[in-house]
Amino acid sequence: ETGVTQSPTHLIKTRGQQVTLRCSSQSGHNTVSWYQQALGQGPQFIFQYYREEENGRGNFPPRFSGLQFPNYSSELNVNALELDDSALYLCASSLHSGSPYEQYFGPGTRLTVT
Amino acid sequence: QKEVEQNSGPLSVPEGAIASLNCTYSDRGSQSFFWYRQYSGKSPELIMSIYSNGDKEDGRFTAQLNKASQYVSLLIRDSQPSDSATYLCAVNPLGGAGSYQLTFGKGTKLSVIP
């Protein structure tokens, strides 16, 4: 069984740039959720994708967008980067119809915006 | 606003003792509750899930849920230095319908002293 993978591991961008982060879900999982974790905080829900459609969104502006592909992998895109976007971005996969909706995290992408 | 509250710690316990971690949540309709362990610089790892009132045991870990008091706890028996980490409490506020987003607390930092 393959776990959740994310790429890249680390990324440094300049304010105003755009970034794309990638995630491959655990084998057998059809739902991907993205979270942002600032230093010293718990993860905050950005959005979730199921059947290639957004299935719930947290309190994040529209410059945070995403995609899910037929193989259940997903991308998180952030436009017009701001310094406050510096954080650990976590992807979690789960089985939509399963119980208890356990979510398993990938290793994360550390984004630094300068 | 749906909130999950945890004591940020640090909680220090001697090796071999019982560590008790607590969490309260504001959404009375919440149905699913999770504990994640996060080592410094790593992503969260799911260690326990609980849905029914009472206790659930898995090895040295016991999760306790009291929905009437909106309280969930994690006990770690025979604490080891390798248990030193931040423990995140997470709640699914929608009870399994719709988006399965998780709301996290800020985490409790546990330090097990040899």
mmCIF file of C-alpha atoms in Angstrom:
data_model
loop_
_atom_site.group_PDB
_atom_site.id
_atom_site.type_symbol
_atom_site.label_atom_id
_atom_site.label_comp_id
_atom_site.label_asym_id
_atom_site.label_seq_id
_atom_site.Cartn_x
_atom_site.Cartn_y
_atom_site.Cartn_z
ATOM 1 C CA GLU A 1 0.000 0.000 0.000
ATOM 2 C CA THR A 2 1.407 3.373 -1.051
ATOM 3 C CA GLY A 3 1.083 6.277 1.364
ATOM 4 C CA VAL A 4 0.344 9.907 0.607
ATOM 5 C CA THR A 5 3.126 11.672 -1.252
ATOM 6 C CA GLN A 6 3.676 15.381 -1.836
ATOM 7 C CA SER A 7 6.013 17.441 -3.957
ATOM 8 C CA PRO A 8 8.097 19.452 -3.698
ATOM 9 C CA THR A 9 9.395 19.080 -0.136
ATOM 10 C CA HIS A 10 10.514 22.669 0.163
ATOM 11 C CA LEU A 11 9.878 25.749 -1.916
ATOM 12 C CA ILE A 12 11.004 29.365 -1.755
ATOM 13 C CA LYS A 13 9.004 31.976 -3.642
ATOM 14 C CA THR A 14 8.856 35.732 -3.853
ATOM 15 C CA ARG A 15 5.816 37.775 -2.869
ATOM 16 C CA GLY A 16 3.429 38.126 -5.814
ATOM 17 C CA GLN A 17 4.501 34.895 -7.508
ATOM 18 C CA GLN A 18 2.355 31.835 -8.079
ATOM 19 C CA VAL A 19 2.981 28.307 -6.800
ATOM 20 C CA THR A 20 1.643 24.815 -7.511
ATOM 21 C CA LEU A 21 1.880 22.026 -4.966
ATOM 22 C CA ARG A 22 1.156 18.392 -5.790
ATOM 23 C CA CYS A 23 -0.258 15.449 -3.896
ATOM 24 C CA SER A 24 -0.813 11.777 -4.659
ATOM 25 C CA SER A 25 -3.393 10.087 -2.469
ATOM 26 C CA GLN A 26 -2.934 6.809 -0.639
ATOM 27 C CA SER A 27 -3.899 3.834 -2.773
ATOM 28 C CA GLY A 28 -7.620 3.142 -2.539
ATOM 29 C CA HIS A 29 -8.479 6.658 -1.330
ATOM 30 C CA ASN A 30 -10.693 8.896 -3.480
ATOM 31 C CA THR A 31 -10.789 12.127 -1.481
ATOM 32 C CA VAL A 32 -8.048 14.695 -0.990
ATOM 33 C CA SER A 33 -8.060 17.548 1.524
ATOM 34 C CA TRP A 34 -5.561 20.384 1.777
ATOM 35 C CA TYR A 35 -4.540 22.097 4.994
ATOM 36 C CA GLN A 36 -2.260 25.015 5.855
ATOM 37 C CA GLN A 37 -0.251 24.819 9.052
ATOM 38 C CA ALA A 38 1.473 27.958 10.296
ATOM 39 C CA LEU A 39 4.237 27.646 12.856
ATOM 40 C CA GLY A 40 2.874 26.785 16.289
ATOM 41 C CA GLN A 41 -0.685 26.328 15.026
ATOM 42 C CA GLY A 42 -2.896 23.403 14.179
ATOM 43 C CA PRO A 43 -3.632 22.672 10.513
ATOM 44 C CA GLN A 44 -6.360 24.824 8.956
ATOM 45 C CA PHE A 45 -8.679 23.352 6.343
ATOM 46 C CA ILE A 46 -8.321 24.927 2.887
ATOM 47 C CA PHE A 47 -10.573 22.707 0.746
ATOM 48 C CA GLN A 48 -11.428 19.140 -0.147
ATOM 49 C CA TYR A 49 -11.791 17.391 -3.503
ATOM 50 C CA TYR A 50 -13.966 14.404 -4.320
ATOM 51 C CA ARG A 51 -14.864 13.156 -7.794
ATOM 52 C CA GLU A 52 -12.736 15.949 -9.271
ATOM 53 C CA GLU A 53 -14.926 18.638 -7.689
ATOM 54 C CA GLU A 54 -14.465 20.899 -4.697
ATOM 55 C CA ASN A 55 -16.391 19.376 -1.806
ATOM 56 C CA GLY A 56 -16.103 21.982 0.908
ATOM 57 C CA ARG A 57 -13.893 25.005 1.481
ATOM 58 C CA GLY A 58 -12.472 26.719 4.523
ATOM 59 C CA ASN A 59 -11.958 30.414 5.122
ATOM 60 C CA PHE A 60 -9.360 30.988 2.417
ATOM 61 C CA PRO A 61 -9.493 33.568 -0.411
ATOM 62 C CA PRO A 62 -10.111 32.613 -4.064
ATOM 63 C CA ARG A 63 -6.409 32.922 -4.897
ATOM 64 C CA PHE A 64 -6.177 29.478 -3.292
ATOM 65 C CA SER A 65 -7.494 27.022 -5.858
ATOM 66 C CA GLY A 66 -7.186 23.356 -6.564
ATOM 67 C CA LEU A 67 -7.726 20.462 -8.902
ATOM 68 C CA GLN A 68 -8.283 16.747 -8.580
ATOM 69 C CA PHE A 69 -7.428 14.379 -11.405
ATOM 70 C CA PRO A 70 -9.088 11.090 -12.432
ATOM 71 C CA ASN A 71 -6.366 9.131 -10.604
ATOM 72 C CA TYR A 72 -7.353 11.063 -7.406
ATOM 73 C CA SER A 73 -4.120 13.042 -7.278
ATOM 74 C CA SER A 74 -4.494 16.740 -6.609
ATOM 75 C CA GLU A 75 -2.889 20.148 -6.990
ATOM 76 C CA LEU A 76 -3.049 23.231 -4.809
ATOM 77 C CA ASN A 77 -2.422 26.519 -6.588
ATOM 78 C CA VAL A 78 -1.786 29.794 -4.820
ATOM 79 C CA ASN A 79 -1.667 33.035 -6.791
ATOM 80 C CA ALA A 80 -0.289 36.418 -5.768
ATOM 81 C CA LEU A 81 1.698 34.982 -2.892
ATOM 82 C CA GLU A 82 1.809 36.951 0.344
ATOM 83 C CA LEU A 83 4.315 36.740 3.168
ATOM 84 C CA ASP A 84 1.621 35.199 5.411
ATOM 85 C CA ASP A 85 1.309 32.285 2.992
ATOM 86 C CA SER A 86 4.585 30.959 4.391
ATOM 87 C CA ALA A 87 3.570 27.689 6.065
ATOM 88 C CA LEU A 88 3.580 23.910 5.874
ATOM 89 C CA TYR A 89 1.005 22.764 3.318
ATOM 90 C CA LEU A 90 -0.437 19.369 4.079
ATOM 91 C CA CYS A 91 -2.379 17.050 1.863
ATOM 92 C CA ALA A 92 -4.561 14.369 3.436
ATOM 93 C CA SER A 93 -6.297 11.487 1.707
ATOM 94 C CA SER A 94 -9.346 9.567 2.810
ATOM 95 C CA LEU A 95 -12.141 7.333 1.570
ATOM 96 C CA HIS A 96 -15.313 9.349 1.018
ATOM 97 C CA SER A 97 -17.747 6.539 1.675
ATOM 98 C CA GLY A 98 -15.805 5.040 4.486
ATOM 99 C CA SER A 99 -16.153 5.336 8.174
ATOM 100 C CA PRO A 100 -14.843 6.997 10.260
ATOM 101 C CA TYR A 101 -13.521 9.360 7.600
ATOM 102 C CA GLU A 102 -10.004 9.012 8.818
ATOM 103 C CA GLN A 103 -7.597 11.295 7.017
ATOM 104 C CA TYR A 104 -3.962 10.410 6.475
ATOM 105 C CA PHE A 105 -1.425 13.133 5.876
ATOM 106 C CA GLY A 106 1.467 13.295 3.475
ATOM 107 C CA PRO A 107 4.873 14.656 4.509
ATOM 108 C CA GLY A 108 3.923 18.215 3.551
ATOM 109 C CA THR A 109 5.466 20.997 1.478
ATOM 110 C CA ARG A 110 7.257 23.768 3.334
ATOM 111 C CA LEU A 111 6.600 27.042 1.493
ATOM 112 C CA THR A 112 8.620 30.140 2.292
ATOM 113 C CA VAL A 113 7.561 33.459 0.764
ATOM 114 C CA THR A 114 10.143 36.235 0.850
ATOM 115 C CA GLN B 1 -17.297 29.663 14.871
ATOM 116 C CA LYS B 2 -16.529 26.016 15.497
ATOM 117 C CA GLU B 3 -13.556 25.728 17.820
ATOM 118 C CA VAL B 4 -11.347 23.058 19.272
ATOM 119 C CA GLU B 5 -9.428 23.985 22.407
ATOM 120 C CA GLN B 6 -6.330 22.340 23.816
ATOM 121 C CA ASN B 7 -3.885 23.307 26.532
ATOM 122 C CA SER B 8 -0.731 24.265 24.612
ATOM 123 C CA GLY B 9 1.557 22.943 27.362
ATOM 124 C CA PRO B 10 4.293 21.991 27.517
ATOM 125 C CA LEU B 11 3.149 18.984 29.510
ATOM 126 C CA SER B 12 6.092 17.265 31.145
ATOM 127 C CA VAL B 13 5.800 13.740 32.546
ATOM 128 C CA PRO B 14 8.466 11.316 33.785
ATOM 129 C CA GLU B 15 9.212 8.201 31.780
ATOM 130 C CA GLY B 16 6.796 5.399 32.682
ATOM 131 C CA ALA B 17 4.047 7.737 33.890
ATOM 132 C CA ILE B 18 0.607 8.315 32.386
ATOM 133 C CA ALA B 19 0.271 11.384 30.167
ATOM 134 C CA SER B 20 -3.213 12.899 29.989
ATOM 135 C CA LEU B 21 -4.095 15.208 27.098
ATOM 136 C CA ASN B 22 -7.389 17.049 26.957
ATOM 137 C CA CYS B 23 -9.514 18.701 24.302
ATOM 138 C CA THR B 24 -12.868 20.493 24.250
ATOM 139 C CA TYR B 25 -14.953 21.365 21.209
ATOM 140 C CA SER B 26 -17.738 23.833 20.584
ATOM 141 C CA ASP B 27 -19.857 22.136 17.877
ATOM 142 C CA ARG B 28 -22.319 19.918 19.743
ATOM 143 C CA GLY B 29 -23.196 18.134 16.467
ATOM 144 C CA SER B 30 -19.672 16.759 16.040
ATOM 145 C CA GLN B 31 -19.543 13.007 15.587
ATOM 146 C CA SER B 32 -15.958 12.013 14.796
ATOM 147 C CA PHE B 33 -12.883 12.776 16.872
ATOM 148 C CA PHE B 34 -9.235 12.131 16.157
ATOM 149 C CA TRP B 35 -5.861 12.387 17.810
ATOM 150 C CA TYR B 36 -2.777 13.050 15.733
ATOM 151 C CA ARG B 37 0.840 13.008 16.840
ATOM 152 C CA GLN B 38 3.249 15.449 15.204
ATOM 153 C CA TYR B 39 6.975 15.319 15.698
ATOM 154 C CA SER B 40 8.894 18.543 15.201
ATOM 155 C CA GLY B 41 9.331 19.269 11.495
ATOM 156 C CA LYS B 42 7.110 16.345 10.449
ATOM 157 C CA SER B 43 3.504 15.953 9.358
ATOM 158 C CA PRO B 44 0.658 14.795 11.645
ATOM 159 C CA GLU B 45 0.258 11.032 12.124
ATOM 160 C CA LEU B 46 -3.151 9.589 13.022
ATOM 161 C CA ILE B 47 -2.957 7.588 16.238
ATOM 162 C CA MET B 48 -6.555 7.297 17.455
ATOM 163 C CA SER B 49 -10.119 7.858 16.298
ATOM 164 C CA ILE B 50 -13.282 7.687 18.420
ATOM 165 C CA TYR B 51 -16.992 8.154 17.686
ATOM 166 C CA SER B 52 -18.950 6.772 20.623
ATOM 167 C CA ASN B 53 -19.077 7.899 24.223
ATOM 168 C CA GLY B 54 -16.704 5.986 26.443
ATOM 169 C CA ASP B 55 -13.204 4.652 26.115
ATOM 170 C CA LYS B 56 -11.309 3.182 23.187
ATOM 171 C CA GLU B 57 -7.989 1.482 23.791
ATOM 172 C CA ASP B 58 -5.181 0.748 21.352
ATOM 173 C CA GLY B 59 -1.964 -0.471 22.895
ATOM 174 C CA ARG B 60 -0.648 2.185 25.284
ATOM 175 C CA PHE B 61 -3.176 4.739 24.044
ATOM 176 C CA THR B 62 -6.715 5.256 25.345
ATOM 177 C CA ALA B 63 -9.088 7.820 23.872
ATOM 178 C CA GLN B 64 -12.046 8.950 25.976
ATOM 179 C CA LEU B 65 -15.118 10.741 24.650
ATOM 180 C CA ASN B 66 -17.891 12.531 26.532
ATOM 181 C CA LYS B 67 -20.262 14.169 24.064
ATOM 182 C CA ALA B 68 -22.477 15.654 26.778
ATOM 183 C CA SER B 69 -19.496 17.584 28.128
ATOM 184 C CA GLN B 70 -18.042 18.103 24.622
ATOM 185 C CA TYR B 71 -14.769 16.693 25.851
ATOM 186 C CA VAL B 72 -12.289 14.225 24.400
ATOM 187 C CA SER B 73 -9.040 13.084 25.959
ATOM 188 C CA LEU B 74 -6.036 10.902 25.194
ATOM 189 C CA LEU B 75 -4.196 8.882 27.807
ATOM 190 C CA ILE B 76 -0.729 7.533 27.111
ATOM 191 C CA ARG B 77 0.319 4.806 29.533
ATOM 192 C CA ASP B 78 3.956 3.931 30.273
ATOM 193 C CA SER B 79 5.111 7.123 28.553
ATOM 194 C CA GLN B 80 8.389 6.854 26.649
ATOM 195 C CA PRO B 81 10.801 9.592 25.520
ATOM 196 C CA SER B 82 9.793 8.698 21.953
ATOM 197 C CA ASP B 83 6.262 9.906 22.816
ATOM 198 C CA SER B 84 7.629 13.464 23.093
ATOM 199 C CA ALA B 85 5.755 15.340 20.381
ATOM 200 C CA THR B 86 2.854 17.714 19.816
ATOM 201 C CA TYR B 87 -0.553 16.030 20.042
ATOM 202 C CA LEU B 88 -3.307 17.497 17.909
ATOM 203 C CA CYS B 89 -6.994 17.007 18.617
ATOM 204 C CA ALA B 90 -9.194 17.112 15.505
ATOM 205 C CA VAL B 91 -12.962 17.138 15.141
ATOM 206 C CA ASN B 92 -15.223 16.490 12.155
ATOM 207 C CA PRO B 93 -17.945 19.057 12.787
ATOM 208 C CA LEU B 94 -20.445 17.785 10.225
ATOM 209 C CA GLY B 95 -20.943 14.282 11.544
ATOM 210 C CA GLY B 96 -20.001 12.620 8.324
ATOM 211 C CA ALA B 97 -22.317 14.344 5.856
ATOM 212 C CA GLY B 98 -20.958 16.558 3.128
ATOM 213 C CA SER B 99 -17.419 17.764 3.467
ATOM 214 C CA TYR B 100 -15.328 15.741 5.863
ATOM 215 C CA GLN B 101 -13.173 18.631 6.914
ATOM 216 C CA LEU B 102 -11.299 18.469 10.179
ATOM 217 C CA THR B 103 -11.068 21.309 12.663
ATOM 218 C CA PHE B 104 -7.865 21.117 14.691
ATOM 219 C CA GLY B 105 -6.803 22.470 18.024
ATOM 220 C CA LYS B 106 -3.425 24.168 18.318
ATOM 221 C CA GLY B 107 -1.926 21.084 19.898
ATOM 222 C CA THR B 108 -0.401 20.141 23.243
ATOM 223 C CA LYS B 109 3.354 19.700 23.408
ATOM 224 C CA LEU B 110 4.286 16.641 25.454
ATOM 225 C CA SER B 111 7.743 16.129 26.878
ATOM 226 C CA VAL B 112 8.610 12.767 28.471
ATOM 227 C CA ILE B 113 11.578 13.113 30.794
ATOM 228 C CA PRO B 114 13.926 10.060 31.031
#
